[in-house]
Coordinates of C-alpha atoms in Angstrom, one line a residue:
M1 CA 203.0 -36.9 175.6
G2 CA 201.5 -33.4 175.6
G3 CA 199.6 -32.4 172.5
M4 CA 200.5 -29.6 170.1
D5 CA 198.2 -28.3 167.3
V6 CA 200.2 -27.7 164.2
G7 CA 197.4 -27.6 161.7
G8 CA 195.7 -30.1 159.4
G9 CA 198.1 -30.0 156.5
I10 CA 200.8 -32.4 155.7
A11 CA 203.1 -30.9 158.3
G12 CA 200.5 -31.5 161.0
K13 CA 199.8 -35.0 159.8
L14 CA 203.5 -35.9 159.8
W15 CA 204.2 -34.4 163.2
N16 CA 201.3 -36.4 164.7
K17 CA 202.5 -39.6 163.0
F18 CA 206.1 -39.3 164.1
R19 CA 205.8 -37.3 167.3
S20 CA 206.4 -40.4 169.4
E21 CA 210.1 -40.2 168.2
S22 CA 210.4 -37.1 170.4
V23 CA 210.6 -39.3 173.5
F24 CA 214.0 -40.5 172.3
V25 CA 215.2 -37.0 172.4
N26 CA 213.5 -36.1 175.6
Y27 CA 215.1 -39.0 177.4
T28 CA 218.7 -38.3 176.2
P29 CA 221.3 -37.6 179.0
F30 CA 221.7 -34.2 177.4
F31 CA 218.1 -33.1 177.9
V32 CA 217.6 -34.8 181.3
C33 CA 220.7 -33.2 182.7
L34 CA 219.7 -29.8 181.1
A35 CA 216.2 -30.0 182.6
A36 CA 217.7 -30.9 186.0
G37 CA 219.9 -27.8 185.7
N38 CA 223.2 -29.7 186.2
L39 CA 224.4 -30.3 182.7
S40 CA 228.1 -29.5 182.7
A41 CA 229.2 -26.2 181.1
D42 CA 231.6 -28.1 178.9
S43 CA 228.8 -30.3 177.6
F44 CA 226.7 -27.3 176.9
H45 CA 229.6 -25.6 175.0
H46 CA 230.1 -28.7 172.9
Y47 CA 226.4 -28.7 172.0
V48 CA 226.4 -25.0 171.1
F49 CA 229.4 -25.5 168.8
Q50 CA 227.6 -28.4 167.0
H51 CA 224.3 -26.4 166.9
V52 CA 226.0 -23.5 165.1
H53 CA 227.0 -25.9 162.3
L54 CA 223.4 -27.1 162.0
L55 CA 222.2 -23.5 161.8
N56 CA 224.6 -22.8 158.9
A57 CA 223.3 -26.0 157.2
F58 CA 219.7 -24.7 157.6
A59 CA 220.7 -21.3 156.1
H60 CA 222.4 -23.0 153.1
A61 CA 219.4 -25.3 152.6
Y62 CA 217.0 -22.3 152.6
E63 CA 219.2 -20.5 150.1
L64 CA 219.0 -23.5 147.7
A65 CA 215.2 -23.9 148.3
E66 CA 214.6 -20.2 147.5
E67 CA 216.3 -20.7 144.2
C68 CA 214.0 -23.7 143.4
A69 CA 210.8 -22.0 144.4
D70 CA 208.8 -20.8 141.4
D71 CA 206.3 -18.5 143.1
D72 CA 207.5 -15.1 144.2
E73 CA 205.5 -15.3 147.4
D74 CA 207.1 -18.6 148.2
K75 CA 210.5 -17.2 147.4
K76 CA 209.9 -14.3 149.8
A77 CA 208.7 -16.7 152.5
I78 CA 211.7 -18.9 152.2
R79 CA 214.0 -15.8 152.2
N80 CA 212.4 -14.6 155.4
L81 CA 213.0 -18.0 157.0
R82 CA 216.7 -17.8 155.9
K83 CA 217.0 -14.3 157.3
Y84 CA 215.7 -15.6 160.7
V85 CA 218.4 -18.2 160.8
Q86 CA 221.1 -15.7 159.7
A87 CA 220.0 -13.3 162.4
K88 CA 220.2 -16.1 164.9
L89 CA 223.8 -16.8 163.8
K90 CA 224.7 -13.1 164.0
S91 CA 223.3 -12.7 167.5
H92 CA 224.5 -16.1 168.6
D93 CA 227.5 -14.9 170.5
S94 CA 225.5 -12.3 172.4
L95 CA 222.8 -14.8 173.1
V96 CA 225.3 -17.3 174.6
R97 CA 226.6 -14.6 176.9
E98 CA 223.0 -13.6 177.8
W99 CA 222.3 -17.2 178.8
G100 CA 225.3 -16.9 181.2
F101 CA 228.0 -18.8 179.3
E102 CA 231.3 -18.2 177.7
L103 CA 231.6 -18.7 173.9
P104 CA 232.5 -22.3 173.1
E105 CA 236.0 -23.1 171.9
E106 CA 236.7 -24.8 168.6
R107 CA 235.5 -28.5 168.7
S108 CA 235.5 -31.3 166.3
L109 CA 232.2 -32.2 164.7
T110 CA 230.5 -35.4 165.8
N111 CA 229.6 -38.0 163.2
A112 CA 225.9 -37.3 164.0
T113 CA 226.3 -33.6 163.2
V114 CA 228.1 -34.4 159.9
K115 CA 225.4 -36.8 158.9
Y116 CA 222.7 -34.3 159.7
T117 CA 224.3 -31.4 157.7
D118 CA 225.1 -33.7 154.8
F119 CA 221.5 -34.9 154.7
L120 CA 220.2 -31.3 154.6
S121 CA 222.7 -30.3 151.9
A122 CA 221.9 -33.4 149.7
T123 CA 218.1 -32.9 150.0
A124 CA 218.3 -29.2 149.1
S125 CA 220.5 -30.0 146.1
G126 CA 218.0 -32.6 144.8
R127 CA 220.1 -35.6 145.7
I128 CA 217.4 -37.7 147.4
E129 CA 217.9 -41.4 148.0
G130 CA 215.4 -43.5 145.9
E131 CA 214.0 -40.4 144.2
R132 CA 214.6 -39.7 140.5
V133 CA 215.5 -36.1 140.3
P134 CA 217.3 -34.9 137.2
G135 CA 220.9 -33.9 137.6
K136 CA 220.0 -30.5 136.3
L137 CA 216.6 -29.1 137.5
A138 CA 215.1 -27.8 134.3
T139 CA 211.4 -27.3 134.8
P140 CA 209.7 -25.0 137.4
F141 CA 207.8 -28.1 138.7
E142 CA 211.0 -30.1 139.3
K143 CA 212.5 -27.1 141.2
T144 CA 209.3 -26.5 143.3
K145 CA 209.3 -30.2 144.2
V146 CA 212.8 -30.0 145.6
A147 CA 211.9 -26.9 147.6
A148 CA 209.0 -28.8 149.2
Y149 CA 211.4 -31.7 149.9
T150 CA 213.8 -29.3 151.6
L151 CA 211.1 -27.8 153.8
G152 CA 210.0 -31.4 154.7
A153 CA 213.6 -32.1 155.9
I154 CA 213.7 -28.9 158.0
A155 CA 210.2 -28.7 159.5
P156 CA 210.6 -31.6 162.1
C157 CA 213.7 -30.1 163.6
M158 CA 212.1 -26.8 164.6
R159 CA 208.8 -28.4 165.8
L160 CA 210.7 -31.0 167.8
F161 CA 212.9 -28.4 169.4
A162 CA 209.9 -26.2 170.4
F163 CA 208.0 -29.3 171.7
I164 CA 210.9 -30.7 173.9
N165 CA 211.7 -27.3 175.4
K166 CA 208.0 -26.8 176.4
E167 CA 208.0 -30.2 178.0
I168 CA 211.0 -29.2 180.1
Q169 CA 209.7 -25.7 180.8
A170 CA 206.6 -27.2 182.3
L171 CA 208.8 -28.8 185.0
L172 CA 210.6 -25.6 186.1
D173 CA 209.6 -23.2 188.8
P174 CA 209.1 -19.9 187.1
N175 CA 210.5 -18.2 190.2
D176 CA 213.6 -20.3 190.4
S177 CA 216.6 -18.1 189.5
T178 CA 219.2 -20.9 190.3
H179 CA 218.5 -23.0 187.2
I180 CA 221.4 -22.0 184.9
Y181 CA 219.7 -23.1 181.7
K182 CA 216.3 -21.4 182.3
K183 CA 217.0 -18.5 180.0
W184 CA 218.1 -20.9 177.3
I185 CA 214.9 -23.0 177.7
D186 CA 212.7 -19.9 177.8
H187 CA 214.3 -18.6 174.6
Y188 CA 213.2 -21.7 172.7
C189 CA 209.7 -21.6 174.3
S190 CA 209.1 -18.0 173.2
E191 CA 206.2 -17.0 170.9
N192 CA 208.8 -15.8 168.4
F193 CA 210.4 -19.3 168.0
E194 CA 206.9 -21.0 168.0
A195 CA 205.8 -18.6 165.2
Y196 CA 209.0 -19.5 163.3
A197 CA 208.2 -23.2 163.5
F198 CA 204.6 -22.6 162.3
R199 CA 205.8 -20.5 159.3
I200 CA 208.0 -23.4 158.2
E201 CA 205.0 -25.8 158.5
E202 CA 202.6 -23.5 156.7
L203 CA 205.1 -23.1 153.8
L204 CA 205.6 -26.9 153.6
D205 CA 201.8 -27.2 153.3
T206 CA 201.7 -24.6 150.5
L207 CA 204.6 -26.1 148.5
S208 CA 203.0 -29.6 148.8
I209 CA 199.6 -28.8 147.3
S210 CA 200.4 -29.8 143.8
L211 CA 202.5 -32.9 144.6
T212 CA 201.5 -36.4 143.7
G213 CA 201.0 -39.2 146.2
E214 CA 204.4 -40.6 145.5
E215 CA 206.0 -37.2 146.0
L216 CA 204.2 -36.8 149.3
D217 CA 205.5 -40.2 150.3
V218 CA 209.0 -38.8 149.7
I219 CA 208.4 -35.9 152.0
E220 CA 207.2 -38.3 154.6
K221 CA 210.4 -40.3 154.4
L222 CA 212.5 -37.2 154.5
Y223 CA 210.5 -35.9 157.5
H224 CA 211.0 -39.2 159.4
Q225 CA 214.7 -39.4 158.5
S226 CA 215.2 -35.9 159.8
M227 CA 213.5 -36.8 163.1
R228 CA 215.8 -39.8 163.5
L229 CA 218.9 -37.7 162.7
E230 CA 217.8 -35.3 165.3
V231 CA 217.6 -38.2 167.8
D232 CA 221.1 -39.2 166.9
F233 CA 222.3 -35.6 167.1
F234 CA 221.2 -35.2 170.7
S235 CA 222.1 -38.8 171.7
S236 CA 225.7 -38.2 170.6
Q237 CA 226.2 -35.1 172.8
P238 CA 228.9 -36.1 175.3
I239 CA 227.9 -35.9 179.0
L240 CA 230.7 -35.6 181.5
Q241 CA 228.7 -36.2 184.6
E242 CA 226.8 -39.3 185.8
A243 CA 223.3 -39.4 184.3
V244 CA 220.3 -41.5 185.2
V245 CA 219.5 -42.3 181.5
P246 CA 219.8 -44.6 179.8
L247 CA 219.5 -47.0 182.7
S248 CA 221.4 -49.8 180.9
R249 CA 224.6 -47.7 180.9
T250 CA 224.5 -47.4 184.7
L251 CA 225.0 -51.2 185.0
D252 CA 228.5 -52.5 184.4
P253 CA 228.6 -56.1 183.3
A254 CA 232.2 -56.3 184.2
V255 CA 231.3 -56.1 187.9
G256 CA 228.2 -58.2 187.7
G257 CA 225.7 -55.6 186.8
E258 CA 222.4 -57.2 186.1
L259 CA 219.0 -55.9 185.1
S260 CA 215.8 -57.9 185.9
I261 CA 212.7 -56.7 184.0
F262 CA 209.3 -57.9 185.2
C263 CA 206.1 -57.1 183.4
D264 CA 202.4 -57.9 183.4
F265 CA 201.0 -59.3 180.1
D266 CA 197.3 -58.4 179.6
L267 CA 196.9 -54.7 178.6
T268 CA 200.5 -54.0 179.6
C269 CA 202.1 -55.9 176.7
T270 CA 199.0 -56.6 174.8
A271 CA 196.2 -54.4 173.4
F272 CA 193.5 -56.9 174.5
D273 CA 192.8 -59.1 177.5
S274 CA 193.7 -62.7 177.0
S275 CA 190.7 -64.1 178.9
A276 CA 188.3 -62.8 176.3
I277 CA 190.6 -64.2 173.5
L278 CA 190.6 -67.7 175.1
A279 CA 186.8 -67.6 175.5
E280 CA 186.4 -66.6 171.9
I281 CA 188.6 -69.5 170.8
A282 CA 186.4 -71.8 172.9
I283 CA 183.2 -70.5 171.4
I284 CA 184.4 -70.6 167.8
T285 CA 186.0 -74.1 168.0
R286 CA 183.5 -75.8 170.3
P287 CA 182.9 -79.4 169.0
K288 CA 179.4 -80.7 168.7
A289 CA 180.2 -83.5 171.1
D290 CA 182.9 -84.5 173.6
P291 CA 185.9 -86.4 172.1
D292 CA 184.7 -89.7 173.6
G293 CA 181.4 -89.3 171.8
S294 CA 179.2 -88.7 174.8
E295 CA 176.9 -85.8 174.7
T296 CA 176.5 -83.4 177.6
Q297 CA 174.3 -80.4 178.1
L298 CA 177.4 -78.1 177.6
A299 CA 178.4 -79.9 174.4
R300 CA 175.0 -79.4 172.9
M301 CA 175.0 -75.7 173.7
S302 CA 175.1 -73.5 170.6
S303 CA 177.8 -70.9 170.1
A304 CA 175.2 -68.3 171.0
D305 CA 174.5 -70.0 174.3
L306 CA 178.2 -70.3 175.0
R307 CA 178.6 -66.6 174.3
S308 CA 175.7 -65.8 176.6
T309 CA 177.4 -67.8 179.3
W310 CA 180.7 -66.0 178.8
D311 CA 178.9 -62.6 178.7
A312 CA 177.2 -63.4 182.0
L313 CA 180.6 -64.3 183.6
S314 CA 182.2 -61.1 182.3
A315 CA 179.3 -58.9 183.5
Q316 CA 179.5 -60.5 187.0
Y317 CA 183.3 -60.1 187.1
T318 CA 183.0 -56.4 186.2
E319 CA 180.2 -55.8 188.7
E320 CA 182.0 -57.5 191.6
F321 CA 185.3 -55.8 190.8
E322 CA 183.7 -52.4 190.9
Q323 CA 182.0 -53.3 194.2
C324 CA 185.3 -54.4 195.6
V325 CA 187.0 -51.1 194.6
E326 CA 184.0 -49.1 196.0
S327 CA 184.1 -50.9 199.4
I328 CA 187.8 -50.1 199.8
T329 CA 187.9 -46.5 198.6
T330 CA 184.9 -45.4 200.6
T331 CA 187.0 -45.9 203.8
E332 CA 189.2 -43.2 205.3
R333 CA 192.1 -42.2 203.0
A334 CA 195.6 -42.7 204.4
E335 CA 197.5 -39.5 204.9
T336 CA 200.9 -41.2 204.3
F337 CA 201.9 -44.3 202.5
S338 CA 200.3 -47.3 204.2
Y339 CA 201.7 -50.6 203.0
E340 CA 199.9 -52.6 205.6
G341 CA 196.6 -51.0 204.8
L342 CA 197.1 -51.7 201.1
C343 CA 197.9 -55.4 201.8
E344 CA 194.7 -55.8 203.8
A345 CA 192.7 -54.2 201.0
L346 CA 194.3 -56.4 198.4
E347 CA 193.2 -59.5 200.3
Q348 CA 189.7 -58.7 199.1
F349 CA 190.9 -58.7 195.5
A350 CA 192.5 -62.1 196.1
H351 CA 189.2 -63.6 197.3
F352 CA 187.4 -62.0 194.4
E353 CA 189.8 -63.2 191.7
K354 CA 189.8 -66.8 193.0
A355 CA 186.0 -66.9 193.2
A356 CA 185.8 -65.5 189.6
N357 CA 188.3 -68.2 188.3
S358 CA 186.3 -70.9 190.1
R359 CA 183.1 -69.8 188.3
V360 CA 184.9 -70.0 184.9
V361 CA 186.0 -73.5 185.6
Q362 CA 182.5 -74.6 186.8
S363 CA 181.0 -73.1 183.6
G364 CA 183.1 -75.3 181.4
V365 CA 183.6 -72.5 178.9
L366 CA 187.3 -73.3 178.6
K367 CA 186.7 -77.0 177.9
G368 CA 187.7 -78.5 174.6
L369 CA 190.3 -76.0 173.4
N370 CA 193.0 -77.4 171.1
Q371 CA 196.6 -76.4 172.1
E372 CA 197.4 -75.6 168.4
D373 CA 194.5 -73.2 168.2
I374 CA 195.8 -71.5 171.4
K375 CA 199.3 -71.2 170.0
R376 CA 198.1 -69.8 166.7
A377 CA 196.0 -67.2 168.6
G378 CA 199.1 -66.2 170.6
Q379 CA 201.1 -65.6 167.5
R380 CA 198.4 -63.3 166.2
L381 CA 198.0 -61.3 169.4
I382 CA 198.2 -57.5 168.9
F383 CA 200.8 -55.9 171.2
Q384 CA 201.0 -52.4 172.5
D385 CA 203.1 -50.2 170.1
G386 CA 206.8 -50.5 170.9
C387 CA 206.5 -53.5 173.2
K388 CA 207.9 -56.2 171.0
G389 CA 210.6 -53.9 169.7
F390 CA 211.7 -53.2 173.2
I391 CA 211.8 -56.8 174.2
Q392 CA 213.8 -57.6 171.0
K393 CA 216.4 -54.9 171.8
I394 CA 216.8 -56.2 175.4
M395 CA 217.2 -59.8 174.3
K396 CA 219.7 -59.0 171.6
N397 CA 221.8 -56.5 173.6
E398 CA 225.2 -58.1 174.1
N399 CA 226.4 -55.3 176.3
L400 CA 223.7 -55.8 178.9
T401 CA 223.1 -58.7 181.3
A402 CA 219.3 -58.7 181.5
A403 CA 216.4 -61.1 182.1
I404 CA 212.8 -60.6 181.3
H405 CA 210.1 -62.2 183.3
V406 CA 206.3 -62.1 182.6
L407 CA 204.1 -62.4 185.7
S408 CA 200.5 -62.8 184.7
Y409 CA 197.0 -63.8 185.8
C410 CA 196.5 -65.2 182.3
W411 CA 194.8 -68.6 182.4
C412 CA 197.2 -70.1 179.8
G413 CA 201.0 -69.7 179.8
D414 CA 201.2 -71.3 176.4
L415 CA 199.3 -68.4 174.9
I416 CA 201.9 -66.0 176.3
R417 CA 204.8 -68.2 175.3
S418 CA 203.6 -68.5 171.7
A419 CA 203.0 -64.7 171.6
L420 CA 206.5 -63.8 172.9
S421 CA 208.3 -66.5 170.9
S422 CA 207.1 -65.4 167.5
G423 CA 209.6 -63.8 165.1
D424 CA 212.9 -62.9 166.8
V425 CA 211.4 -62.6 170.3
K426 CA 212.2 -65.4 172.7
A427 CA 211.2 -64.6 176.2
L428 CA 210.6 -67.9 177.9
N429 CA 210.5 -66.7 181.5
V430 CA 206.7 -66.9 181.8
H431 CA 205.0 -67.3 185.2
S432 CA 201.2 -67.7 185.0
N433 CA 198.3 -70.1 185.3
E434 CA 198.0 -73.0 182.9
L435 CA 195.1 -74.8 181.3
S436 CA 194.9 -78.5 182.1
C437 CA 195.1 -80.7 179.0
E438 CA 194.5 -84.3 178.0
D439 CA 195.7 -85.3 174.6
S440 CA 196.3 -81.7 173.5
T441 CA 192.8 -80.7 174.5
T442 CA 191.8 -78.6 177.5
T443 CA 189.7 -80.2 180.2
G444 CA 188.3 -76.9 181.4
E445 CA 190.3 -76.9 184.6
I446 CA 192.8 -74.1 185.4
I447 CA 196.1 -75.0 187.1
K448 CA 196.1 -72.1 189.4
K449 CA 199.5 -70.5 190.2
L450 CA 198.9 -66.7 190.2
E451 CA 195.5 -65.5 191.3
S452 CA 196.3 -62.6 193.6
P453 CA 198.7 -59.7 194.1
M454 CA 200.3 -61.6 197.0
E455 CA 201.0 -64.6 194.8
K456 CA 202.5 -62.4 192.2
L457 CA 204.7 -60.8 194.8
Q458 CA 205.8 -64.2 196.0
A459 CA 206.8 -65.3 192.5
F460 CA 208.6 -62.0 192.1
N461 CA 210.6 -62.6 195.3
N462 CA 211.3 -66.2 194.5
I463 CA 212.9 -65.2 191.2
L464 CA 215.1 -62.6 192.9
N465 CA 216.1 -65.0 195.7
N466 CA 217.6 -67.4 193.0
R467 CA 219.9 -64.9 191.4
D468 CA 223.6 -64.4 192.2
E469 CA 224.0 -62.2 195.3
D470 CA 227.2 -60.7 194.1
G471 CA 227.3 -57.7 191.8
Q472 CA 225.0 -54.8 191.1
H473 CA 221.3 -55.6 190.6
L474 CA 218.4 -53.5 189.5
T475 CA 214.8 -54.6 189.2
V476 CA 212.2 -52.9 187.0
Y477 CA 208.5 -53.9 187.2
I478 CA 206.1 -52.7 184.5
G479 CA 202.4 -53.2 185.0
G480 CA 199.0 -51.5 184.8
S481 CA 196.5 -53.4 187.0
V482 CA 195.6 -53.6 190.6
G483 CA 197.2 -57.1 190.7
D484 CA 200.6 -55.5 190.0
L485 CA 200.6 -53.0 192.9
L486 CA 202.7 -55.0 195.4
C487 CA 205.3 -55.9 192.7
L488 CA 205.4 -52.3 191.5
L489 CA 206.2 -51.2 195.0
E490 CA 208.7 -54.0 195.7
A491 CA 210.9 -53.3 192.5
D492 CA 213.6 -50.8 192.5
I493 CA 211.8 -49.0 189.8
G494 CA 208.0 -49.4 189.5
I495 CA 206.5 -48.2 186.1
V496 CA 202.8 -48.0 185.6
M497 CA 201.8 -48.4 182.0
G498 CA 198.7 -46.5 180.8
S499 CA 196.2 -44.6 182.9
S500 CA 194.1 -47.1 184.8
P501 CA 191.8 -45.0 186.9
T502 CA 191.2 -47.9 189.3
L503 CA 194.9 -48.5 189.9
R504 CA 195.5 -44.8 190.6
R505 CA 192.4 -44.5 192.8
L506 CA 193.3 -47.5 194.9
G507 CA 197.0 -46.4 195.1
E508 CA 196.2 -42.9 196.2
Q509 CA 193.8 -44.3 198.8
F510 CA 196.8 -45.7 200.6
G511 CA 199.3 -42.8 200.0
I512 CA 201.0 -44.0 196.8
S513 CA 202.4 -41.2 194.6
F514 CA 202.2 -41.4 190.9
V515 CA 204.9 -39.4 189.1
P516 CA 205.4 -39.0 185.3
L517 CA 208.6 -40.9 184.4
F518 CA 210.3 -37.9 182.7
S519 CA 209.7 -35.5 185.6
G520 CA 210.7 -38.2 188.0
L521 CA 214.0 -38.7 186.1
V522 CA 214.7 -35.0 186.2
A523 CA 214.3 -35.0 190.0
K524 CA 216.5 -38.1 190.3
Q525 CA 219.2 -36.4 188.2
R526 CA 219.3 -33.6 190.7
E527 CA 219.7 -36.2 193.5
V528 CA 222.7 -37.7 191.6
V529 CA 224.6 -34.5 192.0
E530 CA 223.4 -33.8 195.5
V531 CA 223.7 -37.2 197.2
G532 CA 225.6 -39.5 194.8
F533 CA 224.7 -42.3 192.5
S534 CA 222.7 -44.6 194.9
Y535 CA 219.7 -42.9 193.4
W536 CA 217.4 -45.8 193.0
K537 CA 217.0 -46.1 196.8
R538 CA 213.7 -44.3 196.2
L539 CA 211.0 -43.3 198.7
S540 CA 208.5 -46.0 199.5
G541 CA 205.2 -45.5 197.8
T542 CA 206.4 -43.7 194.6
L543 CA 205.6 -45.1 191.2
Y544 CA 206.4 -43.7 187.8
T545 CA 203.8 -43.4 185.0
V546 CA 204.3 -43.7 181.2
S547 CA 201.9 -43.6 178.3
S548 CA 203.9 -45.8 175.9
W549 CA 206.6 -48.5 175.6
D550 CA 208.7 -45.9 173.7
E551 CA 209.2 -44.1 177.0
I552 CA 210.4 -47.3 178.7
H553 CA 212.6 -48.1 175.7
A554 CA 214.2 -44.6 175.8
F555 CA 214.7 -44.7 179.6
I556 CA 216.3 -48.1 179.7
L557 CA 218.1 -48.4 176.3
G558 CA 218.3 -44.9 175.0
S559 CA 218.1 -44.0 171.3
S560 CA 215.6 -45.9 169.1
S561 CA 218.1 -46.3 166.2

């Protein structure tokens, strides 16, 4: 997500805290089709009609806020904000014609529009859920507080609108005169609109100076609620053409539509690497002697010595990994996508990973772990923001036939299963290595199943070969390491999580293109209109990049609410 400096006051803090919600607006069919330039005119007219009602609600909210403000300068500032909206309403008809469209005919209001306008009206009137505001605002402080609440409910809408349009504008060719919505986008990216958004935020900061911590919490709740209502508003806009988002709606369960989602585990789902976690468990819980009572050199090692052993293994792994990457990327770079060259290079990584695992087994560091300790550690694993929520939504979605498979180099499948089975999440399709056990205690051996990109790809293909051949199938692979490359390329949609410089460097060495998911979807939306809906027959060697699970959630499932 691109950055946007909105200052250091409460408005800036709240925008930074909830900015991730913007992805659920960005990835709506409305904005993807609009960015692609093929949103139907009728859909745009419907939006314009709804938007006029929102503008009227903002004008009314400003009017009530002005009455509540105690300071003359604050009153004047709110009055100027209201005048801006009123001027927009007066010039609206001419603006719509300037954008190249006819005026929209009378439409019925959507539930999302009604909820949004009712929320603005209630907030500006002092009717705030969970907040004790007197039925009659008597004191200047009580009135000023409501004025601040009102600005808190309005501010995210304008900032979000400016932000989303700048995201879209960055994708457009400034010299392209064929994009029918370019004038509309440019209008909301103008310095004038940006300045308007800043004025609202500055006034919110001013009105919030004298508020208590509890009252600032109320503003935060109103700000977040407004963001979510904005998401619902754009998600509810009817789209009359086929759209590439959300992906789940393109699969019809009635005709056998099935979605298979594959993902890596370490640093894709989780915030930390599982190998270090398993080593830490071993070091902390290491018994003083083997269970049979015999003493070995390893059993007598102190925790400090065990940690030194693990640190040495980690350092050797990092050094040899970097040497492997360096030896591959110093060769001549492929001019076009070279799958064969990539496979040859990845053979080096296969030998490297297997040798590293053998050293771990020989060291005995993983000997003596209790399965219950492993399961408890799995339940406490820290996941990437949005990952578990996405998995929960997939597993609970009754309108989607979907399966989730985890393909991982992790040494212990039980760690993954315990992590993904906690709470409401039950994703049992785990494909990884396992730790050999005797009487619930690990022997130090690894039951090796997935140690290379080729073995991951084989597991991926074996799963697909066992599914029903009839019906419509789509595969999505989500990963972020070198070991995921072949699966990422084999899936219908390969999504790279994060910004691994090694993955990108190696991919680009063999002609792989990395495209931000949003811009890739806009390009795909253009293809839908031009060549039809078989749009996931993508060019070989193209992968999509994301910075968060929220992007994946928005792409596949749509709105966060």
